[in-house]
């Protein structure tokens, strides 16, 4: 997988699932921005995929 493919996958995930996510919207109101962000990273399956893809990008940068 190359960098542009990973970035494209990240963009597609965010556009498809995160932009209009009702859970994120609710959590931002109740927990604030940081609380919603923490939920997305630690508990949301899409957030876990985004974290994985981000780590893959970091690995690619280390190789360059």
XYZ file of C-alpha atoms in Angstrom:
64
model
C 0.000 0.000 0.000
C 1.401 3.431 -0.891
C 0.931 6.761 0.880
C -1.658 8.121 -1.527
C -3.786 4.971 -1.197
C -3.697 5.192 2.601
C -4.601 8.888 2.524
C -7.455 8.138 0.121
C -8.739 5.409 2.472
C -8.595 7.820 5.413
C -10.498 10.491 3.482
C -13.159 7.991 2.418
C -13.681 6.754 5.975
C -14.025 10.282 7.336
C -16.348 11.377 4.525
C -18.498 8.268 4.800
C -18.770 7.804 8.553
C -17.427 10.726 10.579
C -18.706 13.927 8.985
C -22.374 13.427 9.931
C -21.906 10.997 12.816
C -24.769 11.486 15.306
C -22.777 9.887 18.129
C -19.917 12.329 17.662
C -22.349 15.231 17.546
C -24.045 14.145 20.777
C -20.769 13.521 22.565
C -19.434 16.940 21.586
C -22.446 18.462 23.322
C -22.231 16.319 26.446
C -18.485 15.656 26.839
C -16.959 18.441 24.780
C -14.656 18.218 21.808
C -11.893 16.345 23.641
C -14.336 13.807 25.102
C -15.865 13.105 21.708
C -12.409 12.795 20.154
C -11.329 10.344 22.854
C -14.421 8.202 22.209
C -13.756 8.177 18.475
C -10.155 7.069 18.928
C -10.631 4.536 21.707
C -14.094 3.021 21.235
C -15.375 3.628 17.708
C -14.600 0.941 15.125
C -14.102 3.590 12.428
C -11.757 5.477 14.749
C -9.768 2.304 15.260
C -9.440 1.910 11.484
C -8.325 5.536 11.172
C -5.761 5.025 13.917
C -4.428 1.918 12.161
C -4.139 3.741 8.834
C -2.427 6.688 10.517
C 0.110 4.344 12.064
C 0.715 2.815 8.643
C 1.468 6.303 7.287
C 3.927 6.887 10.123
C 5.706 3.631 9.314
C 5.981 4.715 5.682
C 7.513 8.045 6.710
C 10.088 6.301 8.864
C 11.210 4.248 5.863
C 11.698 7.346 3.677
